[in-house]
Coordinates of N, CA and C and ligand atoms in Angstrom, one line a residue:
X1236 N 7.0 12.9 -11.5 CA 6.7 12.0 -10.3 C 6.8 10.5 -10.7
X1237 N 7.4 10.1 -9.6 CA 7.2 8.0 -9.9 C 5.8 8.0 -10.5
X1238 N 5.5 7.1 -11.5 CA 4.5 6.7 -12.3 C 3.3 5.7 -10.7
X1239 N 3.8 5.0 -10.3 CA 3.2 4.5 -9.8 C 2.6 5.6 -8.1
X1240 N 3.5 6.2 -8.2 CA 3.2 7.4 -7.3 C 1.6 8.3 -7.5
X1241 N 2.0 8.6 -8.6 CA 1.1 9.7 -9.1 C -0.2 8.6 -9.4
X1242 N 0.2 7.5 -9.6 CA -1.4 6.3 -10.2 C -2.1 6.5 -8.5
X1243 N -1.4 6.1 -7.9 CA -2.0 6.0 -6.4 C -2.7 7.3 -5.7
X1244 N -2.1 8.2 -6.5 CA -2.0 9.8 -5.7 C -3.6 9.8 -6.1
X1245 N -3.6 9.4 -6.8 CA -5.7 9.6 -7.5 C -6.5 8.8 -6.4
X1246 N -5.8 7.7 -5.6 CA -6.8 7.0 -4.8 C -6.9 7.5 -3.1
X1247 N -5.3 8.0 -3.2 CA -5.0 8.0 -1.4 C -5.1 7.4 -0.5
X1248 N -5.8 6.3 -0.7 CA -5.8 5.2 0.6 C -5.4 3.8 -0.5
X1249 N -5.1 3.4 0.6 CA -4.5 2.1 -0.1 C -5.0 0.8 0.9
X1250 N -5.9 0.2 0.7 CA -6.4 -0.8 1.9 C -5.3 -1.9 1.9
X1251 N -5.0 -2.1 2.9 CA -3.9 -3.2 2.9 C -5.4 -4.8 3.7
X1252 N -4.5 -5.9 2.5 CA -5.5 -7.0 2.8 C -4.5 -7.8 3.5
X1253 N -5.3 -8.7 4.6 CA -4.6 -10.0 4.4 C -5.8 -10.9 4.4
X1254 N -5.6 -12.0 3.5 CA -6.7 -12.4 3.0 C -6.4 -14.3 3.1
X1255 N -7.0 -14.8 3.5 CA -7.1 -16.5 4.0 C -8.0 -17.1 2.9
X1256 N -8.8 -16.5 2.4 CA -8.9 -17.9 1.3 C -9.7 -16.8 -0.3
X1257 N -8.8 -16.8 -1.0 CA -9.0 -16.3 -2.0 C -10.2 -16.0 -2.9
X1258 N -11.0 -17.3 -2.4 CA -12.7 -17.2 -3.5 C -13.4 -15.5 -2.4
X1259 N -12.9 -15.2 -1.4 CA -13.4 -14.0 -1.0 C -12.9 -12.3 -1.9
X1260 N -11.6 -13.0 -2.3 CA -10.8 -11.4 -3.2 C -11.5 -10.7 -4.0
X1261 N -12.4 -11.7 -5.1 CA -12.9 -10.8 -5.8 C -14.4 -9.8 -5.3
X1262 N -15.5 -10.4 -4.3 CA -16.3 -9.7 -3.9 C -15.4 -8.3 -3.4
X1263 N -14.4 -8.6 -2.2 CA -13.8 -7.9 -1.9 C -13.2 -6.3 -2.7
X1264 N -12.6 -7.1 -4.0 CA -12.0 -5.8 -4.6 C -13.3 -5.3 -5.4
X1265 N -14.7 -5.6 -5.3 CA -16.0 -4.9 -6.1 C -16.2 -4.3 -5.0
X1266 N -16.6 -4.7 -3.4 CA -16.6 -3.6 -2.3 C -15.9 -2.5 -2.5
X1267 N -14.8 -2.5 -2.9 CA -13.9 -1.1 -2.3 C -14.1 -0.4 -3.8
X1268 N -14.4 -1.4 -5.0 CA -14.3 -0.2 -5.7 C -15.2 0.6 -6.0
X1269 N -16.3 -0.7 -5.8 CA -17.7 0.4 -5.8 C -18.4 2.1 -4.6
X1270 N -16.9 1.8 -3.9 CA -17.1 2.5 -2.6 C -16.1 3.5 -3.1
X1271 N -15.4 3.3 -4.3 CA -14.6 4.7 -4.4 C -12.9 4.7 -4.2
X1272 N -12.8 3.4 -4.3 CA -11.5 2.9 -3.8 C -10.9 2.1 -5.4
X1273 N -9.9 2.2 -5.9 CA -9.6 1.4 -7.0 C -8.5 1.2 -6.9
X1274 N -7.9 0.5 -5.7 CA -6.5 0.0 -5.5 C -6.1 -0.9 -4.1
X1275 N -5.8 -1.7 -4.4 CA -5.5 -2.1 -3.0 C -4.3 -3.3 -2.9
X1276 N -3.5 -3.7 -1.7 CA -2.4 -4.1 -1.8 C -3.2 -5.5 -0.6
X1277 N -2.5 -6.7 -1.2 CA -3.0 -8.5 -1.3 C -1.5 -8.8 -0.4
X1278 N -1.2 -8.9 1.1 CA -0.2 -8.8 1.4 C 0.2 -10.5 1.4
X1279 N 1.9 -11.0 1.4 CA 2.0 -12.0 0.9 C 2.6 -12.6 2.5
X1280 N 1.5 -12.6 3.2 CA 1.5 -13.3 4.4 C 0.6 -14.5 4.2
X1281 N -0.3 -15.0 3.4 CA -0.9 -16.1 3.6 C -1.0 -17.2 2.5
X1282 N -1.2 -18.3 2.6 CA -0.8 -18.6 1.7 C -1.7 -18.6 0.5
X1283 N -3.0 -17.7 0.5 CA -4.2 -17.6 -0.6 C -3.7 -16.4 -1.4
X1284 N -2.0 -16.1 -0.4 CA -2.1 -14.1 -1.2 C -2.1 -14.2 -2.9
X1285 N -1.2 -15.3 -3.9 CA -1.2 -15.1 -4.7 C -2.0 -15.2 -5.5
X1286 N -3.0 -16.5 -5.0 CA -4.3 -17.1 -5.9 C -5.3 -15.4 -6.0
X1287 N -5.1 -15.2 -4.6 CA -6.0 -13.7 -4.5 C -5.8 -13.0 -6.0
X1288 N -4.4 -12.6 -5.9 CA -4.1 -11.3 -6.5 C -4.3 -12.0 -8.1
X1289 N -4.0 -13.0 -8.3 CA -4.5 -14.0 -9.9 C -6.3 -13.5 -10.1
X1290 N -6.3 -13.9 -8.4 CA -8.5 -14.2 -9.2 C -8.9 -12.5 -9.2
X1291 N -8.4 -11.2 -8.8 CA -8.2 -9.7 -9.1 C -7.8 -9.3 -10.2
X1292 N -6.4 -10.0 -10.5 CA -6.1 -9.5 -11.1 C -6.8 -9.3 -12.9
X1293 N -7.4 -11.0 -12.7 CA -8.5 -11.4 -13.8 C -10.1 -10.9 -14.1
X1294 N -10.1 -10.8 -12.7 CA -11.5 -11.2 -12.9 C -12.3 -9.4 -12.2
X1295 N -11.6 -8.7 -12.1 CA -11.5 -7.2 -11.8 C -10.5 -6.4 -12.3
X1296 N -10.5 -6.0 -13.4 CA -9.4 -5.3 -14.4 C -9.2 -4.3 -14.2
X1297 N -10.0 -3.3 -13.7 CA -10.4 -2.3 -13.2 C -9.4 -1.8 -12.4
X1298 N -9.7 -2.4 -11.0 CA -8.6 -2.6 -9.8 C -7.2 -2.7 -9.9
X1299 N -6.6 -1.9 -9.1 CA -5.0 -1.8 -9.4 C -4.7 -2.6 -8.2
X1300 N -4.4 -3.8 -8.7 CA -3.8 -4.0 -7.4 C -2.4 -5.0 -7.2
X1301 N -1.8 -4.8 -5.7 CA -0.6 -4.9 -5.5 C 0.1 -5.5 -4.6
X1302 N 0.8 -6.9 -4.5 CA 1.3 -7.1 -3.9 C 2.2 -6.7 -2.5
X1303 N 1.6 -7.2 -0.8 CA 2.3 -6.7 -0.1 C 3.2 -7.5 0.4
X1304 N 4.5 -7.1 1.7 CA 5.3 -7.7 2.6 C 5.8 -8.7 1.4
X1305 N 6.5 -8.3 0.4 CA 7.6 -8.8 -0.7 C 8.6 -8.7 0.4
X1306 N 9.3 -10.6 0.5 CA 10.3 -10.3 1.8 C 11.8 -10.7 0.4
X1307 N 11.5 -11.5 -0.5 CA 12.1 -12.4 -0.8 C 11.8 -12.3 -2.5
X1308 N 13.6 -12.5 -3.1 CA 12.7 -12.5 -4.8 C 11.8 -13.3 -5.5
X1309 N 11.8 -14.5 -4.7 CA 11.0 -15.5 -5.1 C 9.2 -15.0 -5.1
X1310 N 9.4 -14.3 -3.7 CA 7.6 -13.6 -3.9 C 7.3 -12.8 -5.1
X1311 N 8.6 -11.8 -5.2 CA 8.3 -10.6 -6.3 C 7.8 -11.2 -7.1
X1312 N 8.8 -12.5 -7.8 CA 8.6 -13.5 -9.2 C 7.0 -13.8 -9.1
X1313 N 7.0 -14.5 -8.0 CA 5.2 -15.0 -7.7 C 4.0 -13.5 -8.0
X1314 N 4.9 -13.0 -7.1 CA 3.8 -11.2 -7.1 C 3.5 -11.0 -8.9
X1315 N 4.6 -11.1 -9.4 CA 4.8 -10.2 -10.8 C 3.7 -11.6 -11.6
X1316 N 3.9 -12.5 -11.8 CA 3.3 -13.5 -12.4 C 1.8 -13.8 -12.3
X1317 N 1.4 -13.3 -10.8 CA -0.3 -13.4 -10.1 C -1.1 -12.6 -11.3
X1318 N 0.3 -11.3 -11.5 CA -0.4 -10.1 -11.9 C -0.8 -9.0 -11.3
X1319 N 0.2 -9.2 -10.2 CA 0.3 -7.7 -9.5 C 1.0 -6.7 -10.1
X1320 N 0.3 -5.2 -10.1 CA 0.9 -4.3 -10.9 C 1.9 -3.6 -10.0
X1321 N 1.6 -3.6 -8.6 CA 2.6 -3.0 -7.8 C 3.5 -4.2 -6.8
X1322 N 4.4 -4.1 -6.1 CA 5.0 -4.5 -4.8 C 5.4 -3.4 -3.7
X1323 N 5.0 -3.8 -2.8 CA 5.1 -2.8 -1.5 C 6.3 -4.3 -0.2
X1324 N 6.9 -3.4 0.4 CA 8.0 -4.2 1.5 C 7.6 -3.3 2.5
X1325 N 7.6 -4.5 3.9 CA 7.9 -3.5 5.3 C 9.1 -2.5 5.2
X1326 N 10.1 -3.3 4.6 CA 11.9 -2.9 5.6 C 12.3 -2.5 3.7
X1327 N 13.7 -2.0 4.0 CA 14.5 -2.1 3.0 C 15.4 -3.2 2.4
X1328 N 15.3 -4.1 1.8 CA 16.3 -4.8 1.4 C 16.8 -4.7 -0.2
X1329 N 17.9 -4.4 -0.5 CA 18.5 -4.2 -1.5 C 18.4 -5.1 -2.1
X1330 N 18.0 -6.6 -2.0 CA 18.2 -8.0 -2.7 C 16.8 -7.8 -3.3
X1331 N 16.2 -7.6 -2.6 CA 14.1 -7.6 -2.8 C 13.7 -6.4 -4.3
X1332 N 14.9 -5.2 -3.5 CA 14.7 -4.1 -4.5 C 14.9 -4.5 -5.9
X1333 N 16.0 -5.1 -5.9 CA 16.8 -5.4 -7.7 C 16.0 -6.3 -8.1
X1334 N 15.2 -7.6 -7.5 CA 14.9 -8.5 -8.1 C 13.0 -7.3 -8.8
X1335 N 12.8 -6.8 -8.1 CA 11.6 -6.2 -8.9 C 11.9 -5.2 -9.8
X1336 N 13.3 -4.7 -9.7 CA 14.0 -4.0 -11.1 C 13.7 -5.1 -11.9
X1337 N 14.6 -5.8 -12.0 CA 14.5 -7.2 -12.7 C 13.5 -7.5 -13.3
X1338 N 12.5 -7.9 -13.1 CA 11.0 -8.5 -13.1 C 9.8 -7.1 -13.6
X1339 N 10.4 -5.8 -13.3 CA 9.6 -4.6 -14.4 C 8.5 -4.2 -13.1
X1340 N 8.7 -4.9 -11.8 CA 7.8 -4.5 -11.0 C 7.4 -3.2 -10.5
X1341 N 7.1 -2.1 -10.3 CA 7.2 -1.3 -9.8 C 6.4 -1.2 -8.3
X1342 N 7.8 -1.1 -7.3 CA 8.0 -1.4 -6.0 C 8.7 -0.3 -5.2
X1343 N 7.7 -0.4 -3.8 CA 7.8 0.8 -3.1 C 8.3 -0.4 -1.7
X1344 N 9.7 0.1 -1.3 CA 10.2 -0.5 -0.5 C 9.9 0.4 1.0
X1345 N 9.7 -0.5 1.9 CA 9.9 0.4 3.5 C 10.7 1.0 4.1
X1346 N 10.8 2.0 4.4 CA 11.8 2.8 5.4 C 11.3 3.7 6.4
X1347 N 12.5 3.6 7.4 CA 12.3 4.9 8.4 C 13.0 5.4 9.3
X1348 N 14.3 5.3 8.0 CA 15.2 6.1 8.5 C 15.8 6.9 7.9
X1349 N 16.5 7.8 7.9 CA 17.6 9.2 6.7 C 18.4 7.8 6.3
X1350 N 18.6 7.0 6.7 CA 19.8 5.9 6.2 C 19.4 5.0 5.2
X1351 N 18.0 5.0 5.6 CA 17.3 3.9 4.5 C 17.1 4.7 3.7
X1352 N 16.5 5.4 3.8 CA 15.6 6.5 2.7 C 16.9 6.8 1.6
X1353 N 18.1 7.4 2.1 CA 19.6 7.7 1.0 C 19.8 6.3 0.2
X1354 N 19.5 5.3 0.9 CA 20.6 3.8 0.4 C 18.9 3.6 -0.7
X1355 N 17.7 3.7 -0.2 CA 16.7 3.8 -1.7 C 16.7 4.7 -3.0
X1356 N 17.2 5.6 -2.4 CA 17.1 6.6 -3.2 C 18.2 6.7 -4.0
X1357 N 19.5 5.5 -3.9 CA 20.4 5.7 -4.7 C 20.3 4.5 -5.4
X1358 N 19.4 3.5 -5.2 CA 19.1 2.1 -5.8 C 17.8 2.8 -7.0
X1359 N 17.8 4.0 -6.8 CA 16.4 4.6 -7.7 C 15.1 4.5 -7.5
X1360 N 14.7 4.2 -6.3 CA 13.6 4.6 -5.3 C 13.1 5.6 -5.3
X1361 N 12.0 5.4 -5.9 CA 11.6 7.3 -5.6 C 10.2 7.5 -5.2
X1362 N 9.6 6.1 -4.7 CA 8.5 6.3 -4.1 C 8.6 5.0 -2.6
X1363 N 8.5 5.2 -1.6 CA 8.6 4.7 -0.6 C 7.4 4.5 0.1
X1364 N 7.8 3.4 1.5 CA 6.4 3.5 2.3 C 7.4 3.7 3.5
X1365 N 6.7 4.6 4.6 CA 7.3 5.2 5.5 C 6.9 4.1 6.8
X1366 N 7.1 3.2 7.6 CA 6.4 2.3 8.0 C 7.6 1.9 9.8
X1367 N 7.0 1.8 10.3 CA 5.4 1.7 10.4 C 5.1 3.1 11.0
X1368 N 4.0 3.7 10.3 CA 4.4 4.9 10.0 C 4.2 5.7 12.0
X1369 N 3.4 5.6 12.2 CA 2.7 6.0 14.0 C 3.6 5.9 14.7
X1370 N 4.4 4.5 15.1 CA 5.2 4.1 15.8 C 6.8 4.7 15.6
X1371 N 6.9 4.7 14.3 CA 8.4 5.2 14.0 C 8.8 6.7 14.2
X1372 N 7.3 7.3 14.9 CA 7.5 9.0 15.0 C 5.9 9.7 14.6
X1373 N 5.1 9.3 13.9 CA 4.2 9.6 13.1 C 4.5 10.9 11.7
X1374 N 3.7 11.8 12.1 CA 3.9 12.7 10.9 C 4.8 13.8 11.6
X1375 N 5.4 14.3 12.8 CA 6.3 14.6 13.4 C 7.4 14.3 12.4
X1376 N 8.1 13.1 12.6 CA 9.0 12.7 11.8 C 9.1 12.7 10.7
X1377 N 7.7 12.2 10.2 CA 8.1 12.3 8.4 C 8.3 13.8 8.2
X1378 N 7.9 14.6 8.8 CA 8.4 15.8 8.6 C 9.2 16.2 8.3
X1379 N 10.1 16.2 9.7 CA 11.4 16.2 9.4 C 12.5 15.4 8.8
X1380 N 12.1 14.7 8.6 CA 12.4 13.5 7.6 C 12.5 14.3 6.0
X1381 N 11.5 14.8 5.6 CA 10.9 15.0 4.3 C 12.4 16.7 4.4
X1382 N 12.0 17.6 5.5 CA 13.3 18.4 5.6 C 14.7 18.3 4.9
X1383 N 15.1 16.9 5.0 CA 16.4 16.7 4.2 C 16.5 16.4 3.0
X1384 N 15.2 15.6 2.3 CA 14.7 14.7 0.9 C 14.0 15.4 0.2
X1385 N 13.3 16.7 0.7 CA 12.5 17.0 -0.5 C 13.1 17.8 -1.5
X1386 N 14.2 18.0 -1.9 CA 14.7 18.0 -3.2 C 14.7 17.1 -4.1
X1387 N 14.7 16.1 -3.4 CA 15.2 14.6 -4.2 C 13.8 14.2 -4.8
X1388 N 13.0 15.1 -4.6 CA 11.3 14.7 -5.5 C 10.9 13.3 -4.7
X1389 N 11.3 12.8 -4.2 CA 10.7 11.5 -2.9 C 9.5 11.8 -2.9
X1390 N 8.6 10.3 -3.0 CA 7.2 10.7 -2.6 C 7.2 9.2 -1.6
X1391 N 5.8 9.3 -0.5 CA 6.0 8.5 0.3 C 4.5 8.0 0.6
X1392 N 4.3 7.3 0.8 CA 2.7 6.1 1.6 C 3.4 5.4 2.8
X1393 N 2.7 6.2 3.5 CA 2.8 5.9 4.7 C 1.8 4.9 5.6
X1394 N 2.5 4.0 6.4 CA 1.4 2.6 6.6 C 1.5 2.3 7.9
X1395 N 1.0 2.1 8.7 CA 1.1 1.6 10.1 C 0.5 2.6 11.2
X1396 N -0.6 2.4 11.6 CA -1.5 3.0 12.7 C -2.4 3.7 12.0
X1397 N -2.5 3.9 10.6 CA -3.6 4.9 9.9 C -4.8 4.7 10.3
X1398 N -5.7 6.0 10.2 CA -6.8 5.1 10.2 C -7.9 6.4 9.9
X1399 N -9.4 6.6 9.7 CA -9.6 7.3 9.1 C -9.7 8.5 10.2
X1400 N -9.3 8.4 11.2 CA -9.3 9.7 11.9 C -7.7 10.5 11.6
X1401 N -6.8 9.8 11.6 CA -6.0 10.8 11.2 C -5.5 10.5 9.6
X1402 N -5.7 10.2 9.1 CA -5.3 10.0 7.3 C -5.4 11.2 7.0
X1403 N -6.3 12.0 7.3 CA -6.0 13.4 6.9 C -5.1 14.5 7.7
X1404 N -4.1 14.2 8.4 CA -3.1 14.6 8.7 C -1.9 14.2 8.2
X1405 N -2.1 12.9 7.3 CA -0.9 12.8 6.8 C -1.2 13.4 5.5
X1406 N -1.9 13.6 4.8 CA -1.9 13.6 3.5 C -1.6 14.8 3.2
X1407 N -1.5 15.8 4.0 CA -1.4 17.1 4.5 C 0.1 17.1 3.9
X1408 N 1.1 16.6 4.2 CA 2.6 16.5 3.7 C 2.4 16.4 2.6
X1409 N 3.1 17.2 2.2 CA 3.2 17.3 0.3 C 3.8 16.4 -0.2
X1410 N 4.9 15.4 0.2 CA 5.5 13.9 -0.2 C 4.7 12.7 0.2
X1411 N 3.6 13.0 0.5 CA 2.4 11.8 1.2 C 1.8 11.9 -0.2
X1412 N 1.3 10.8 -1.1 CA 0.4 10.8 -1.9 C -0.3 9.9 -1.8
X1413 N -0.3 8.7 -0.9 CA -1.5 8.3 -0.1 C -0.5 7.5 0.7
X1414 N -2.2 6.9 1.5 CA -1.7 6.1 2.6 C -2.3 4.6 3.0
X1415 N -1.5 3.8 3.1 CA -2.0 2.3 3.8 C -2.7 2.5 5.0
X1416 N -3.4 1.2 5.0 CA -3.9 1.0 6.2 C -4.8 -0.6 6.3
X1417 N -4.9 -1.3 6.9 CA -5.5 -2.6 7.2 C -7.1 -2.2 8.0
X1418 N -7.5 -1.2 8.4 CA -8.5 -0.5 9.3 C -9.8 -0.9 7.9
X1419 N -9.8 -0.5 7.0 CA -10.3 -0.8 5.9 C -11.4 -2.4 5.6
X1420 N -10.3 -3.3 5.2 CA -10.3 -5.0 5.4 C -10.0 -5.7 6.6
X1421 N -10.6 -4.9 7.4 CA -10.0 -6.3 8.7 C -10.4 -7.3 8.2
X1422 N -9.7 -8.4 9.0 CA -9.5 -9.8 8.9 C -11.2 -9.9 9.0
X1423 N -11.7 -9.7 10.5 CA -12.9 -10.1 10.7 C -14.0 -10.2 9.4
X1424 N -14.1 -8.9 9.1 CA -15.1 -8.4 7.8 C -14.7 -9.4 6.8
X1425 N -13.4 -9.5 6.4 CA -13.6 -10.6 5.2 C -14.1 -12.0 5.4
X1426 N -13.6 -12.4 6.6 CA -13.9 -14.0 7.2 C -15.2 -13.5 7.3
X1427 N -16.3 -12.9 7.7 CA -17.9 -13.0 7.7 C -18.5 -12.2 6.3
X1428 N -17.4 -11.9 5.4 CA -18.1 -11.6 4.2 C -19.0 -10.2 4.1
X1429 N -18.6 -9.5 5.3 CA -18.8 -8.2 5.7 C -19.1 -6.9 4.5
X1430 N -19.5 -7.6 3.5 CA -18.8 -6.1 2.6 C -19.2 -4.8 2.7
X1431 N -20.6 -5.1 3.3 CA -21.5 -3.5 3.9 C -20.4 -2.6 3.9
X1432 N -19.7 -3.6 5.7 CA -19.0 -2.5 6.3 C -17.9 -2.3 5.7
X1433 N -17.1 -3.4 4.8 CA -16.3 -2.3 4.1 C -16.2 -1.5 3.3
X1434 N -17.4 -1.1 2.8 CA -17.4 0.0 1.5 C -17.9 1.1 2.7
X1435 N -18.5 1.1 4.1 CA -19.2 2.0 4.6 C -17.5 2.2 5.1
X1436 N -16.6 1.8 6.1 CA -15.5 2.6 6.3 C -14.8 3.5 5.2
X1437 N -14.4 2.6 3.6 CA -14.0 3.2 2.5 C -15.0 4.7 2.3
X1438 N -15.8 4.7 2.3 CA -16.5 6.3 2.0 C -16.1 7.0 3.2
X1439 N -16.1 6.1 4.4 CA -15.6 7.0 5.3 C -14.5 7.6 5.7
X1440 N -13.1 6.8 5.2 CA -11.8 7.3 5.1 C -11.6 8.2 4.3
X1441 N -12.5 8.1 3.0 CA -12.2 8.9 1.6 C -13.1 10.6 1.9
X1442 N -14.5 10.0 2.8 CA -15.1 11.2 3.1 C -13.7 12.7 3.9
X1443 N -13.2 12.2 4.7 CA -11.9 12.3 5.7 C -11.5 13.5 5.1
X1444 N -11.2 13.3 3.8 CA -9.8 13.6 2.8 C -10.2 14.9 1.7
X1445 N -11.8 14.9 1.7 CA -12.1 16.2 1.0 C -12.1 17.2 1.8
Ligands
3PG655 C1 1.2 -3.2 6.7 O1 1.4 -4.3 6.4 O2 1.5 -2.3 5.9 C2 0.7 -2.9 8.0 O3 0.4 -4.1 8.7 C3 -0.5 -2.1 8.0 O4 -0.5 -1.4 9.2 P1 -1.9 -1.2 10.0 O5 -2.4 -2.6 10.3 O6 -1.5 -0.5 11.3 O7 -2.8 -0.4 9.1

């Protein structure tokens, strides 16, 4: 299996952050781990995403964590240098893919389509994010999706609409070895420094899953 596939497959949820001012990252990544969580992805929509994944990357060793929404090689370069051990993309782009070949990143590009999924899987893709996952069909589709690809050993994290009421329906697919979700870190909870509630949702997604 993808290396970074199987690293994640031990966590299953993947909290997706977006995060506005970085002195919050590190409480943050001791919430989730101490909640049973030891991974999460620092999406590179704001401009604190990098400082974040630097003050994690340092200062919580422990924590796997991973750059998201890599649109551009310039981010990968930034992502890979923060010290992010992974990169995650919405969409497919072939320019984004090579530059994290390049750079040693190990990156799970988005798709959600038989068109994307072939054109990844021939750039050597072998672990994907299915996105957005609810909207593009939910587990319906990846289904049949998974129908044509599971020879190809494809594994997939699926991101968009998760939440801990149905996470355990995706994980149920045997190419699912975890799944994103923002339900985790809302924005709010980090801006009021919430951490209660997010180590109390994290037990609660992860409770989900046994
Ligand atoms: C992502 O960046 O992967 C999505 O915004 C996460 O989707 P969600 O907000 O529906 O969990």
């Amino acid at each position: 299996m993808d290396q970074l596939a199987e690293k994640l497959s031990s966590f299953k949820l993947v909290p997706v952050v977006v995060i506005n001012d970085a002195k919050k990252a590190v409480p943050l990544a001791h919430a989730l781990l101490e909640n049973g969580c030891g991974c999460m992805e620092i999406t590179f929509r704001t401009d604190s995403a990098a400082e974040a994944v630097s003050a994690i990357a340092n200062g919580v060793p422990e924590m796997l964590v991973g750059a998201g929404t890599l649109l551009t090689p310039a981010q990968v370069v930034r992502a890979k240098a923060a010290g992010a051990t992974f990169g995650v993309a919405p969409g497919f782009d072939p320019v984004v893919v090579k530059a994290a070949q390049e750079n040693a990143l190990p990156f799970v590009p988005g798709v959600s389509t038989a068109g994307e999924i072939s054109r990844a899987l021939s750039l050597g893709c072998k672990f994907l994010k299915f996105f957005p996952a609810e909207a593009a069909g939910g587990v319906k589709m990846l289904k049949a999706l998974m129908g044509a690809f599971r020879h190809t050993n494809v594994r997939i994290m699926p991101t968009g609409g998760i939440n801990a009421a149905n996470i355990g329906e995706w994980l149920k697919i045997p190419e699912v070895v975890a799944c994103g979700g923002s339900w985790i870190c809302e924005s709010a909870l980090i801006k009021s420094e919430n951490w209660q509630e997010v180590g109390r949702r994290t037990r609660e997604a992860l409770s989900n899953l046994v």
